[in-house]
mmCIF file with all atom_site columns, C-alpha atoms in Angstrom:
data_model
loop_
_atom_site.group_PDB
_atom_site.id
_atom_site.type_symbol
_atom_site.label_atom_id
_atom_site.label_alt_id
_atom_site.label_comp_id
_atom_site.label_asym_id
_atom_site.label_entity_id
_atom_site.label_seq_id
_atom_site.pdbx_PDB_ins_code
_atom_site.Cartn_x
_atom_site.Cartn_y
_atom_site.Cartn_z
_atom_site.occupancy
_atom_site.B_iso_or_equiv
_atom_site.pdbx_formal_charge
_atom_site.auth_seq_id
_atom_site.auth_comp_id
_atom_site.auth_asym_id
_atom_site.auth_atom_id
_atom_site.pdbx_PDB_model_num
ATOM 1   C CA . TYR A 1 1   ? 132.769 119.408 88.843 1.00 77.00 ? 1   TYR A CA 1
ATOM 2   C CA . THR A 1 2   ? 133.979 117.553 91.903 1.00 79.00 ? 2   THR A CA 1
ATOM 3   C CA . GLY A 1 3   ? 135.673 114.290 91.268 1.00 77.00 ? 3   GLY A CA 1
ATOM 4   C CA . GLN A 1 4   ? 139.092 112.809 90.816 1.00 77.00 ? 4   GLN A CA 1
ATOM 5   C CA . THR A 1 5   ? 141.993 112.227 88.242 1.00 76.00 ? 5   THR A CA 1
ATOM 6   C CA . SER A 1 6   ? 142.401 108.921 86.399 1.00 68.00 ? 6   SER A CA 1
ATOM 7   C CA . GLY A 1 7   ? 144.960 108.518 89.217 1.00 73.00 ? 7   GLY A CA 1
ATOM 8   C CA . GLY A 1 8   ? 142.406 109.047 92.227 1.00 78.00 ? 8   GLY A CA 1
ATOM 9   C CA . VAL A 1 9   ? 143.573 112.696 93.133 1.00 82.00 ? 9   VAL A CA 1
ATOM 10  C CA . PRO A 1 10  ? 140.560 114.870 94.201 1.00 85.00 ? 10  PRO A CA 1
ATOM 11  C CA . ILE A 1 11  ? 139.956 117.698 92.147 1.00 86.00 ? 11  ILE A CA 1
ATOM 12  C CA . THR A 1 12  ? 137.522 120.456 92.056 1.00 86.00 ? 12  THR A CA 1
ATOM 13  C CA . THR A 1 13  ? 136.845 122.780 88.823 1.00 87.00 ? 13  THR A CA 1
ATOM 14  C CA . THR A 1 14  ? 134.557 124.611 86.567 1.00 89.00 ? 14  THR A CA 1
ATOM 15  C CA . THR A 1 15  ? 132.473 122.951 83.815 1.00 88.00 ? 15  THR A CA 1
ATOM 16  C CA . ASN A 1 16  ? 130.179 124.304 80.947 1.00 92.00 ? 16  ASN A CA 1
ATOM 17  C CA . GLN A 1 17  ? 127.440 122.082 80.028 1.00 90.00 ? 17  GLN A CA 1
ATOM 18  C CA . GLN A 1 18  ? 125.060 121.506 77.379 1.00 93.00 ? 18  GLN A CA 1
ATOM 19  C CA . VAL A 1 19  ? 121.905 118.834 77.895 1.00 89.00 ? 19  VAL A CA 1
ATOM 20  C CA . THR A 1 20  ? 120.028 117.898 74.928 1.00 93.00 ? 20  THR A CA 1
ATOM 21  C CA . ASP A 1 21  ? 116.736 115.938 75.554 1.00 90.00 ? 21  ASP A CA 1
ATOM 22  C CA . ALA A 1 22  ? 114.081 114.874 72.866 1.00 95.00 ? 22  ALA A CA 1
ATOM 23  C CA . GLU A 1 23  ? 111.258 112.517 74.460 1.00 94.00 ? 23  GLU A CA 1
ATOM 24  C CA . LEU A 1 24  ? 108.023 110.777 73.115 1.00 96.00 ? 24  LEU A CA 1
ATOM 25  C CA . ARG A 1 25  ? 105.281 109.942 75.931 1.00 94.00 ? 25  ARG A CA 1
ATOM 26  C CA . ALA A 1 26  ? 101.765 108.752 75.728 1.00 96.00 ? 26  ALA A CA 1
ATOM 27  C CA . GLY A 1 27  ? 99.591  108.522 78.933 1.00 95.00 ? 27  GLY A CA 1
ATOM 28  C CA . TYR A 1 28  ? 95.890  108.095 79.988 1.00 94.00 ? 28  TYR A CA 1
ATOM 29  C CA . ARG A 1 29  ? 94.336  110.514 82.076 1.00 88.00 ? 29  ARG A CA 1
ATOM 30  C CA . PHE A 1 30  ? 91.617  109.048 84.411 1.00 86.00 ? 30  PHE A CA 1
ATOM 31  C CA . ALA A 1 31  ? 88.369  110.668 85.141 1.00 77.00 ? 31  ALA A CA 1
ATOM 32  C CA . LEU A 1 32  ? 88.218  113.749 87.339 1.00 71.00 ? 32  LEU A CA 1
ATOM 33  C CA . ILE A 1 33  ? 88.388  112.731 91.070 1.00 70.00 ? 33  ILE A CA 1
ATOM 34  C CA . SER A 1 34  ? 87.196  115.765 92.983 1.00 74.00 ? 34  SER A CA 1
ATOM 35  C CA . GLN A 1 35  ? 89.707  118.263 91.591 1.00 78.00 ? 35  GLN A CA 1
ATOM 36  C CA . ILE A 1 36  ? 92.286  115.813 91.456 1.00 84.00 ? 36  ILE A CA 1
ATOM 37  C CA . GLU A 1 37  ? 93.306  114.550 87.839 1.00 86.00 ? 37  GLU A CA 1
ATOM 38  C CA . PRO A 1 38  ? 95.426  111.530 87.976 1.00 91.00 ? 38  PRO A CA 1
ATOM 39  C CA . THR A 1 39  ? 97.446  110.598 84.747 1.00 93.00 ? 39  THR A CA 1
ATOM 40  C CA . LEU A 1 40  ? 99.677  107.437 84.106 1.00 96.00 ? 40  LEU A CA 1
ATOM 41  C CA . TYR A 1 41  ? 102.130 107.736 81.357 1.00 97.00 ? 41  TYR A CA 1
ATOM 42  C CA . PHE A 1 42  ? 105.095 105.932 79.859 1.00 97.00 ? 42  PHE A CA 1
ATOM 43  C CA . GLY A 1 43  ? 107.721 106.951 77.220 1.00 97.00 ? 43  GLY A CA 1
ATOM 44  C CA . ALA A 1 44  ? 110.984 106.911 75.729 1.00 97.00 ? 44  ALA A CA 1
ATOM 45  C CA . GLY A 1 45  ? 113.615 109.418 74.752 1.00 96.00 ? 45  GLY A CA 1
ATOM 46  C CA . ARG A 1 46  ? 117.248 109.967 73.807 1.00 97.00 ? 46  ARG A CA 1
ATOM 47  C CA . HIS A 1 47  ? 119.761 112.331 75.593 1.00 94.00 ? 47  HIS A CA 1
ATOM 48  C CA . GLU A 1 48  ? 123.092 113.860 75.335 1.00 95.00 ? 48  GLU A CA 1
ATOM 49  C CA . TRP A 1 49  ? 124.755 115.689 77.954 1.00 92.00 ? 49  TRP A CA 1
ATOM 50  C CA . ARG A 1 50  ? 128.258 117.496 76.894 1.00 95.00 ? 50  ARG A CA 1
ATOM 51  C CA . ARG A 1 51  ? 130.434 118.418 79.546 1.00 91.00 ? 51  ARG A CA 1
ATOM 52  C CA . ASN A 1 52  ? 133.559 120.851 79.048 1.00 93.00 ? 52  ASN A CA 1
ATOM 53  C CA . ILE A 1 53  ? 135.599 120.117 82.167 1.00 90.00 ? 53  ILE A CA 1
ATOM 54  C CA . TYR A 1 54  ? 138.322 123.152 82.442 1.00 91.00 ? 54  TYR A CA 1
ATOM 55  C CA . PRO A 1 55  ? 141.845 122.611 83.539 1.00 89.00 ? 55  PRO A CA 1
ATOM 56  C CA . THR A 1 56  ? 142.678 122.959 87.205 1.00 89.00 ? 56  THR A CA 1
ATOM 57  C CA . ARG A 1 57  ? 145.406 122.309 89.670 1.00 88.00 ? 57  ARG A CA 1
ATOM 58  C CA . THR A 1 58  ? 145.350 119.584 92.458 1.00 87.00 ? 58  THR A CA 1
ATOM 59  C CA . ALA A 1 59  ? 145.369 120.848 95.950 1.00 85.00 ? 59  ALA A CA 1
ATOM 60  C CA . GLY A 1 60  ? 149.001 120.078 95.757 1.00 86.00 ? 60  GLY A CA 1
ATOM 61  C CA . GLY A 1 61  ? 149.526 122.428 93.070 1.00 87.00 ? 61  GLY A CA 1
ATOM 62  C CA . THR A 1 62  ? 149.921 119.824 90.066 1.00 87.00 ? 62  THR A CA 1
ATOM 63  C CA . ALA A 1 63  ? 148.508 120.711 86.817 1.00 88.00 ? 63  ALA A CA 1
ATOM 64  C CA . VAL A 1 64  ? 145.445 118.935 85.528 1.00 87.00 ? 64  VAL A CA 1
ATOM 65  C CA . GLY A 1 65  ? 144.345 119.123 81.953 1.00 86.00 ? 65  GLY A CA 1
ATOM 66  C CA . GLY A 1 66  ? 140.618 119.527 80.768 1.00 89.00 ? 66  GLY A CA 1
ATOM 67  C CA . LEU A 1 67  ? 138.640 117.421 78.760 1.00 90.00 ? 67  LEU A CA 1
ATOM 68  C CA . LEU A 1 68  ? 135.275 117.479 76.737 1.00 94.00 ? 68  LEU A CA 1
ATOM 69  C CA . GLU A 1 69  ? 132.950 114.483 77.792 1.00 94.00 ? 69  GLU A CA 1
ATOM 70  C CA . THR A 1 70  ? 129.809 113.643 75.536 1.00 96.00 ? 70  THR A CA 1
ATOM 71  C CA . TYR A 1 71  ? 127.591 111.125 77.430 1.00 95.00 ? 71  TYR A CA 1
ATOM 72  C CA . ASP A 1 72  ? 124.484 110.035 75.222 1.00 95.00 ? 72  ASP A CA 1
ATOM 73  C CA . TRP A 1 73  ? 121.915 107.363 76.119 1.00 96.00 ? 73  TRP A CA 1
ATOM 74  C CA . TRP A 1 74  ? 118.370 105.989 75.428 1.00 97.00 ? 74  TRP A CA 1
ATOM 75  C CA . GLN A 1 75  ? 115.731 106.107 78.197 1.00 95.00 ? 75  GLN A CA 1
ATOM 76  C CA . VAL A 1 76  ? 112.406 104.371 79.017 1.00 97.00 ? 76  VAL A CA 1
ATOM 77  C CA . PHE A 1 77  ? 110.259 105.434 81.640 1.00 97.00 ? 77  PHE A CA 1
ATOM 78  C CA . LEU A 1 78  ? 106.908 105.242 83.513 1.00 98.00 ? 78  LEU A CA 1
ATOM 79  C CA . GLY A 1 79  ? 105.373 107.732 85.615 1.00 97.00 ? 79  GLY A CA 1
ATOM 80  C CA . THR A 1 80  ? 102.409 109.271 87.230 1.00 96.00 ? 80  THR A CA 1
ATOM 81  C CA . ARG A 1 81  ? 101.206 112.751 87.594 1.00 94.00 ? 81  ARG A CA 1
ATOM 82  C CA . LEU A 1 82  ? 98.674  114.225 89.903 1.00 93.00 ? 82  LEU A CA 1
ATOM 83  C CA . THR A 1 83  ? 97.073  117.567 88.796 1.00 90.00 ? 83  THR A CA 1
ATOM 84  C CA . HIS A 1 84  ? 95.241  119.428 91.466 1.00 90.00 ? 84  HIS A CA 1
ATOM 85  C CA . ARG A 1 85  ? 92.751  122.037 89.814 1.00 82.00 ? 85  ARG A CA 1
ATOM 86  C CA . GLN A 1 86  ? 92.244  124.938 91.992 1.00 80.00 ? 86  GLN A CA 1
ATOM 87  C CA . THR A 1 87  ? 90.447  127.206 90.046 1.00 83.00 ? 87  THR A CA 1
ATOM 88  C CA . ASN A 1 88  ? 89.821  127.043 86.343 1.00 81.00 ? 88  ASN A CA 1
ATOM 89  C CA . ALA A 1 89  ? 92.677  129.527 85.976 1.00 89.00 ? 89  ALA A CA 1
ATOM 90  C CA . PHE A 1 90  ? 95.294  127.808 88.168 1.00 93.00 ? 90  PHE A CA 1
ATOM 91  C CA . THR A 1 91  ? 96.601  124.207 88.550 1.00 91.00 ? 91  THR A CA 1
ATOM 92  C CA . TRP A 1 92  ? 99.524  122.751 90.462 1.00 94.00 ? 92  TRP A CA 1
ATOM 93  C CA . GLY A 1 93  ? 100.541 119.052 90.971 1.00 94.00 ? 93  GLY A CA 1
ATOM 94  C CA . MET A 1 94  ? 103.271 116.544 91.352 1.00 96.00 ? 94  MET A CA 1
ATOM 95  C CA . ASP A 1 95  ? 104.854 114.157 88.560 1.00 96.00 ? 95  ASP A CA 1
ATOM 96  C CA . LEU A 1 96  ? 107.044 111.375 89.558 1.00 97.00 ? 96  LEU A CA 1
ATOM 97  C CA . ARG A 1 97  ? 108.765 108.784 86.950 1.00 97.00 ? 97  ARG A CA 1
ATOM 98  C CA . VAL A 1 98  ? 111.229 106.239 87.088 1.00 98.00 ? 98  VAL A CA 1
ATOM 99  C CA . ALA A 1 99  ? 113.456 105.560 84.000 1.00 97.00 ? 99  ALA A CA 1
ATOM 100 C CA . ARG A 1 100 ? 115.863 102.919 82.881 1.00 97.00 ? 100 ARG A CA 1
ATOM 101 C CA . ILE A 1 101 ? 119.085 103.975 81.188 1.00 95.00 ? 101 ILE A CA 1
ATOM 102 C CA . ILE A 1 102 ? 119.741 102.072 78.277 1.00 96.00 ? 102 ILE A CA 1
ATOM 103 C CA . ALA A 1 103 ? 122.931 101.583 76.366 1.00 96.00 ? 103 ALA A CA 1
ATOM 104 C CA . PRO A 1 104 ? 124.912 104.811 77.641 1.00 96.00 ? 104 PRO A CA 1
ATOM 105 C CA . GLU A 1 105 ? 128.088 105.608 76.466 1.00 96.00 ? 105 GLU A CA 1
ATOM 106 C CA . ILE A 1 106 ? 130.601 108.505 76.976 1.00 96.00 ? 106 ILE A CA 1
ATOM 107 C CA . LYS A 1 107 ? 133.189 109.864 74.251 1.00 96.00 ? 107 LYS A CA 1
ATOM 108 C CA . VAL A 1 108 ? 136.117 111.489 75.592 1.00 94.00 ? 108 VAL A CA 1
ATOM 109 C CA . ASP A 1 109 ? 138.048 114.559 74.047 1.00 95.00 ? 109 ASP A CA 1
ATOM 110 C CA . PHE A 1 110 ? 141.416 114.922 75.755 1.00 91.00 ? 110 PHE A CA 1
ATOM 111 C CA . LEU A 1 111 ? 142.179 117.871 73.811 1.00 89.00 ? 111 LEU A CA 1
ATOM 112 C CA . GLY A 1 112 ? 145.053 116.682 72.394 1.00 87.00 ? 112 GLY A CA 1
ATOM 113 C CA . ALA A 1 113 ? 146.683 115.307 75.248 1.00 87.00 ? 113 ALA A CA 1
ATOM 114 C CA . TYR A 1 114 ? 145.555 111.828 74.268 1.00 91.00 ? 114 TYR A CA 1
ATOM 115 C CA . ASP A 1 115 ? 143.787 110.125 71.427 1.00 94.00 ? 115 ASP A CA 1
ATOM 116 C CA . ASN A 1 116 ? 139.987 110.679 71.582 1.00 95.00 ? 116 ASN A CA 1
ATOM 117 C CA . MET A 1 117 ? 138.094 107.334 72.910 1.00 95.00 ? 117 MET A CA 1
ATOM 118 C CA . GLN A 1 118 ? 134.724 106.187 73.420 1.00 96.00 ? 118 GLN A CA 1
ATOM 119 C CA . LEU A 1 119 ? 133.371 103.597 76.454 1.00 96.00 ? 119 LEU A CA 1
ATOM 120 C CA . LYS A 1 120 ? 130.367 101.674 76.965 1.00 96.00 ? 120 LYS A CA 1
ATOM 121 C CA . LEU A 1 121 ? 128.703 102.396 80.420 1.00 96.00 ? 121 LEU A CA 1
ATOM 122 C CA . GLY A 1 122 ? 126.841 100.031 82.678 1.00 94.00 ? 122 GLY A CA 1
ATOM 123 C CA . GLU A 1 123 ? 123.019 100.366 82.410 1.00 95.00 ? 123 GLU A CA 1
ATOM 124 C CA . ARG A 1 124 ? 121.423 101.971 85.710 1.00 95.00 ? 124 ARG A CA 1
ATOM 125 C CA . TRP A 1 125 ? 118.005 103.563 87.079 1.00 95.00 ? 125 TRP A CA 1
ATOM 126 C CA . GLY A 1 126 ? 116.938 107.095 87.651 1.00 95.00 ? 126 GLY A CA 1
ATOM 127 C CA . TYR A 1 127 ? 114.067 108.970 88.534 1.00 97.00 ? 127 TYR A CA 1
ATOM 128 C CA . ARG A 1 128 ? 112.467 112.590 88.272 1.00 96.00 ? 128 ARG A CA 1
ATOM 129 C CA . LEU A 1 129 ? 110.461 114.517 90.552 1.00 97.00 ? 129 LEU A CA 1
ATOM 130 C CA . GLU A 1 130 ? 108.485 117.602 89.377 1.00 97.00 ? 130 GLU A CA 1
ATOM 131 C CA . PHE A 1 131 ? 106.093 120.082 90.889 1.00 97.00 ? 131 PHE A CA 1
ATOM 132 C CA . PRO A 1 132 ? 104.176 121.621 87.950 1.00 95.00 ? 132 PRO A CA 1
ATOM 133 C CA . MET A 1 133 ? 102.080 124.846 88.205 1.00 95.00 ? 133 MET A CA 1
ATOM 134 C CA . ALA A 1 134 ? 100.261 126.379 85.605 1.00 94.00 ? 134 ALA A CA 1
ATOM 135 C CA . TYR A 1 135 ? 98.153  129.740 85.337 1.00 95.00 ? 135 TYR A CA 1
ATOM 136 C CA . ALA A 1 136 ? 95.970  130.334 82.364 1.00 92.00 ? 136 ALA A CA 1
ATOM 137 C CA . MET A 1 137 ? 96.247  133.882 81.409 1.00 91.00 ? 137 MET A CA 1
ATOM 138 C CA . ASN A 1 138 ? 93.446  133.879 78.719 1.00 90.00 ? 138 ASN A CA 1
ATOM 139 C CA . THR A 1 139 ? 91.958  131.007 76.799 1.00 86.00 ? 139 THR A CA 1
ATOM 140 C CA . SER A 1 140 ? 94.716  130.592 74.435 1.00 90.00 ? 140 SER A CA 1
ATOM 141 C CA . THR A 1 141 ? 98.227  131.351 76.909 1.00 94.00 ? 141 THR A CA 1
ATOM 142 C CA . THR A 1 142 ? 99.045  129.483 79.868 1.00 94.00 ? 142 THR A CA 1
ATOM 143 C CA . LEU A 1 143 ? 102.042 130.374 81.842 1.00 95.00 ? 143 LEU A CA 1
ATOM 144 C CA . THR A 1 144 ? 103.964 127.176 83.427 1.00 95.00 ? 144 THR A CA 1
ATOM 145 C CA . LEU A 1 145 ? 106.633 127.074 86.143 1.00 96.00 ? 145 LEU A CA 1
ATOM 146 C CA . SER A 1 146 ? 107.945 123.555 87.302 1.00 96.00 ? 146 SER A CA 1
ATOM 147 C CA . PRO A 1 147 ? 110.453 123.080 90.033 1.00 97.00 ? 147 PRO A CA 1
ATOM 148 C CA . TYR A 1 148 ? 112.369 119.567 89.370 1.00 97.00 ? 148 TYR A CA 1
ATOM 149 C CA . LEU A 1 149 ? 114.909 117.486 90.779 1.00 97.00 ? 149 LEU A CA 1
ATOM 150 C CA . GLU A 1 150 ? 116.106 114.340 88.569 1.00 94.00 ? 150 GLU A CA 1
ATOM 151 C CA . GLN A 1 151 ? 118.837 111.774 89.387 1.00 95.00 ? 151 GLN A CA 1
ATOM 152 C CA . PHE A 1 152 ? 120.572 109.044 87.373 1.00 91.00 ? 152 PHE A CA 1
ATOM 153 C CA . SER A 1 153 ? 123.483 106.623 87.222 1.00 92.00 ? 153 SER A CA 1
ATOM 154 C CA . PHE A 1 154 ? 125.905 105.161 84.763 1.00 93.00 ? 154 PHE A CA 1
ATOM 155 C CA . GLY A 1 155 ? 127.883 101.866 85.728 1.00 93.00 ? 155 GLY A CA 1
ATOM 156 C CA . ARG A 1 156 ? 131.461 101.485 85.535 1.00 93.00 ? 156 ARG A CA 1
ATOM 157 C CA . SER A 1 157 ? 133.002 100.970 81.785 1.00 94.00 ? 157 SER A CA 1
ATOM 158 C CA . ALA A 1 158 ? 135.469 98.490  81.287 1.00 93.00 ? 158 ALA A CA 1
ATOM 159 C CA . SER A 1 159 ? 139.093 99.366  80.858 1.00 92.00 ? 159 SER A CA 1
ATOM 160 C CA . ALA A 1 160 ? 140.252 100.466 77.794 1.00 93.00 ? 160 ALA A CA 1
ATOM 161 C CA . PRO A 1 161 ? 143.708 101.227 76.083 1.00 93.00 ? 161 PRO A CA 1
ATOM 162 C CA . LEU A 1 162 ? 144.565 105.040 76.290 1.00 92.00 ? 162 LEU A CA 1
ATOM 163 C CA . THR A 1 163 ? 146.476 105.998 73.226 1.00 94.00 ? 163 THR A CA 1
ATOM 164 C CA . SER A 1 164 ? 148.686 108.951 72.206 1.00 92.00 ? 164 SER A CA 1
ATOM 165 C CA . HIS A 1 165 ? 149.000 109.305 68.371 1.00 92.00 ? 165 HIS A CA 1
ATOM 166 C CA . GLY A 1 166 ? 148.266 105.587 68.164 1.00 91.00 ? 166 GLY A CA 1
ATOM 167 C CA . ALA A 1 167 ? 150.679 104.510 70.829 1.00 93.00 ? 167 ALA A CA 1
ATOM 168 C CA . ALA A 1 168 ? 149.477 102.799 74.000 1.00 92.00 ? 168 ALA A CA 1
ATOM 169 C CA . VAL A 1 169 ? 150.254 104.827 76.869 1.00 93.00 ? 169 VAL A CA 1
ATOM 170 C CA . GLY A 1 170 ? 147.981 103.203 79.696 1.00 90.00 ? 170 GLY A CA 1
ATOM 171 C CA . THR A 1 171 ? 144.433 102.371 80.340 1.00 90.00 ? 171 THR A CA 1
ATOM 172 C CA . ALA A 1 172 ? 141.481 104.303 81.058 1.00 88.00 ? 172 ALA A CA 1
ATOM 173 C CA . LEU A 1 173 ? 137.859 103.620 82.276 1.00 88.00 ? 173 LEU A CA 1
ATOM 174 C CA . GLU A 1 174 ? 134.798 105.582 83.484 1.00 89.00 ? 174 GLU A CA 1
ATOM 175 C CA . PRO A 1 175 ? 133.842 104.821 87.173 1.00 87.00 ? 175 PRO A CA 1
ATOM 176 C CA . ASP A 1 176 ? 130.334 104.532 88.426 1.00 89.00 ? 176 ASP A CA 1
ATOM 177 C CA . SER A 1 177 ? 128.873 107.878 88.607 1.00 88.00 ? 177 SER A CA 1
ATOM 178 C CA . THR A 1 178 ? 125.620 109.343 89.872 1.00 90.00 ? 178 THR A CA 1
ATOM 179 C CA . SER A 1 179 ? 124.415 112.889 88.584 1.00 87.00 ? 179 SER A CA 1
ATOM 180 C CA . SER A 1 180 ? 121.650 115.162 90.257 1.00 91.00 ? 180 SER A CA 1
ATOM 181 C CA . ARG A 1 181 ? 120.084 118.040 88.501 1.00 88.00 ? 181 ARG A CA 1
ATOM 182 C CA . TYR A 1 182 ? 117.918 120.313 89.980 1.00 93.00 ? 182 TYR A CA 1
ATOM 183 C CA . GLY A 1 183 ? 116.152 123.400 88.492 1.00 94.00 ? 183 GLY A CA 1
ATOM 184 C CA . ILE A 1 184 ? 112.987 125.420 87.600 1.00 95.00 ? 184 ILE A CA 1
ATOM 185 C CA . TRP A 1 185 ? 111.568 125.098 83.971 1.00 91.00 ? 185 TRP A CA 1
ATOM 186 C CA . LEU A 1 186 ? 109.386 128.265 82.998 1.00 94.00 ? 186 LEU A CA 1
ATOM 187 C CA . GLY A 1 187 ? 107.326 128.291 79.982 1.00 94.00 ? 187 GLY A CA 1
ATOM 188 C CA . ILE A 1 188 ? 104.578 129.815 77.955 1.00 93.00 ? 188 ILE A CA 1
ATOM 189 C CA . ARG A 1 189 ? 102.106 127.610 76.277 1.00 87.00 ? 189 ARG A CA 1
ATOM 190 C CA . ARG A 1 190 ? 100.183 129.061 73.320 1.00 89.00 ? 190 ARG A CA 1
ATOM 191 C CA . ALA A 1 191 ? 97.086  127.353 71.797 1.00 84.00 ? 191 ALA A CA 1
ATOM 192 C CA . TYR A 1 192 ? 96.384  128.149 68.247 1.00 84.00 ? 192 TYR A CA 1
#
C-alpha cells in the first residue's frame, strides 16, 4: 500500500488482500472471419475487495495503526473478444471490456482504534484488457493462460463522523482512488 494517512502524511506499508468476483455474462459470437472469431458480450457482477493494511511508521518515525477495509460494488460491462484460431488445438486473442462501477461502498474496521464505519463512494468507470491463450490437450481437456491488466476507480465519499466508543472524535472520508491490477490466470477446463 502506497498512500497517505487521514492527515495527508505519505506512508508505505504491506497489505494482505482477498478479491471475490462473481459475474454473469451473455454474448454473441459472429461467424468465423478467416481464422478470427469476434464476440460481443455484456454482463453484470458483484465484487468484494478486502484489504488488510498493516501498521507502519511515517518517514519521521510516527506510528500509524493498521486497518481492515472492505470495498464492495456492482458492475455492468460491455466487451469484445477476438479469438485467433492458430491451429485446431491452439487459440490466442484479445479481450477488452469497459465497466461502470455501481453503488460502491467501503466498510472500515479500525481494529479497535475507532468505531467501525461504512462510507458510500462515487461511481466511476473501469476497464480490463486480457490476452487469453488456450491449448486443447485432448478432446475434453484445455489448458488456459490469460495475462491481464485492469483498472477501476472510486469517487470520493462524503465526510462522516469518526467515533470512538460512540463519542465523536473527528470526521473521516475516503478520497478518490484508482486501483490497477495485473496478473496471469492459469486454468484447466474439462468437458464432460
